Amino acid sequence: MKNLLKRLDWSYFYTLLGEGTLALTFFYYIILARVLGPERYEIFAAAVALGGVFSLLIQFGLPFLMQREVAANPEVAPKSTIKFLSLQGLNTLPILVVLLPLAMLLHFEGEGLIVCYLVIFAEVCRSTKMTLRAVLKGMGWFRSETISVAIERLAVVCCVLGVLLWTNNLVLVVATLVLVRFLEILGLLYYLHRKVNIWSSFNIGSLRELYRIAYPFAISGVLWVIYYQVDVLMLKAIASTGETGFYSAAYRILEIFSALPRVVFQVAFTRFAKYHANDPERLPEQVYKSTRVLLAVVLPVLIIAGFFQTSLVKVLYGDAYRYSVYPLAILLPSLSIKTFASMLNVFFQSTGREKKLPRLLFIAATANILINLILIPYIGSVGAALATLLSECILLALFVRLMINIGYNQIGKSMVILAGLSLVAASIPSLILVGVKPIIGTILLVICFGLIVLMMQKGRFILSS
């Protein structure tokens, strides 16, 4: 038993725990909505949405770059921590200038305007925390990172809800959120300072160079957001009333299951960067191991969730949203394709090929918009879900082509076959939902799993890569 425990990779377990603490955030958002009421909660939700957009500019892709650099060079890279944080601080200054006219344009005034500024400071704290977490993950300290995340989210929930129930004052609630995050960041900075050197001198020239290195990460981040948010906006613009709500409900359920592949990606990013810098000959083996974990963890959950998708919609949203089952029946299988595309995205970013990604993401985002324009007017939220699935396939094809072009021919081909088999397997519950006989679905499922096991033989997966 002791030898077995030593062989287990606890990085995935700790990362899963960290993702699990997101339940605390969901919990306090629900309480906020109930206590504040629709009108006041709308102010908070709109401010958070605006802050989410600005957070991309604050982060500028720096957390991903930091994690890669630390994983590749753990002795030297942590010394740039303060430099990265300083750059994020500089990114915030123009946002504070343009926030006032933009907030007034969006009809924020009085309490809402104060909340907008506080939310921006909260996003500064969140971006700082993501960069510090990147240092921990880059060093391979996943247990410390999970503990830090759990402390922060638990403290935020307890303090924010305490202030909410005591004062019912939205400004004080958001101010408490900022204060708790700021104090937790100070504690984490002190912890990192005791473990590694996080300071080295820098100047304007070095900050300019950091901008140059980080901008592909920033552009990719913006394109990812556009890629996954355009469906809702287009539904609201050109679909009939109610379709946006049905699709949004289905997509929120999908996000619950999206946390599982993120666990694998967070660990894989560090591993890929580390082996690419120090032992590139073993990099294909790391891709194989990450893909194996991805299939073992995500695919069975997607299939089980598919059989219960009707119940999930009814329990979480009620009978009024029962039509959401139909877009969900397409979105859940699409996650099987998305996981492989995201795995390759992580591979390219962690191995220094991030400059090749914006063009591919732009093509996929454009394809998504065009397919939505064609399908949404006819089949509404189901069309948006189909557009998501088809654009995921396009993005995966673009990524696989790049994978083959850089010399990983066999891995690229294996990814395509495994993604196709996973899509068929994950679609079987949805096919049964629309009338396919269970016995036929079961036979297809067995065949898919047999072929996946065959394709996941190590020699076949990474042959000559």
Short mmCIF file of C-alpha atoms in Angstrom, two decimals, residues 30 34 249 253 256-257 307-325 328:
data_model
loop_
_atom_site.label_atom_id
_atom_site.label_comp_id
_atom_site.label_asym_id
_atom_site.label_seq_id
_atom_site.Cartn_x
_atom_site.Cartn_y
_atom_site.Cartn_z
CA ILE A 30 -26.71 32.41 -4.96
CA ARG A 34 -31.51 36.00 -2.92
CA ALA A 249 -28.99 27.28 -18.66
CA ILE A 253 -24.52 22.98 -16.62
CA ILE A 256 -19.80 22.28 -14.12
CA PHE A 257 -18.24 19.44 -16.09
CA PHE A 307 -27.91 9.72 -19.22
CA PHE A 308 -29.03 12.13 -16.47
CA GLN A 309 -29.13 15.39 -18.44
CA THR A 310 -32.93 15.66 -18.29
CA SER A 311 -32.87 15.26 -14.52
CA LEU A 312 -30.02 17.78 -14.21
CA VAL A 313 -32.02 20.45 -16.04
CA LYS A 314 -35.17 19.83 -13.98
CA VAL A 315 -33.38 19.77 -10.61
CA LEU A 316 -31.21 22.83 -11.25
CA TYR A 317 -33.62 25.02 -13.24
CA GLY A 318 -37.10 23.50 -13.00
CA ASP A 319 -39.67 22.46 -15.59
CA ALA A 320 -39.70 25.93 -17.15
CA TYR A 321 -36.26 25.16 -18.64
CA ARG A 322 -36.98 21.65 -19.88
CA TYR A 323 -36.24 22.71 -23.49
CA SER A 324 -32.62 23.30 -22.37
CA VAL A 325 -32.16 19.53 -22.56
CA LEU A 328 -27.40 20.40 -23.62
#
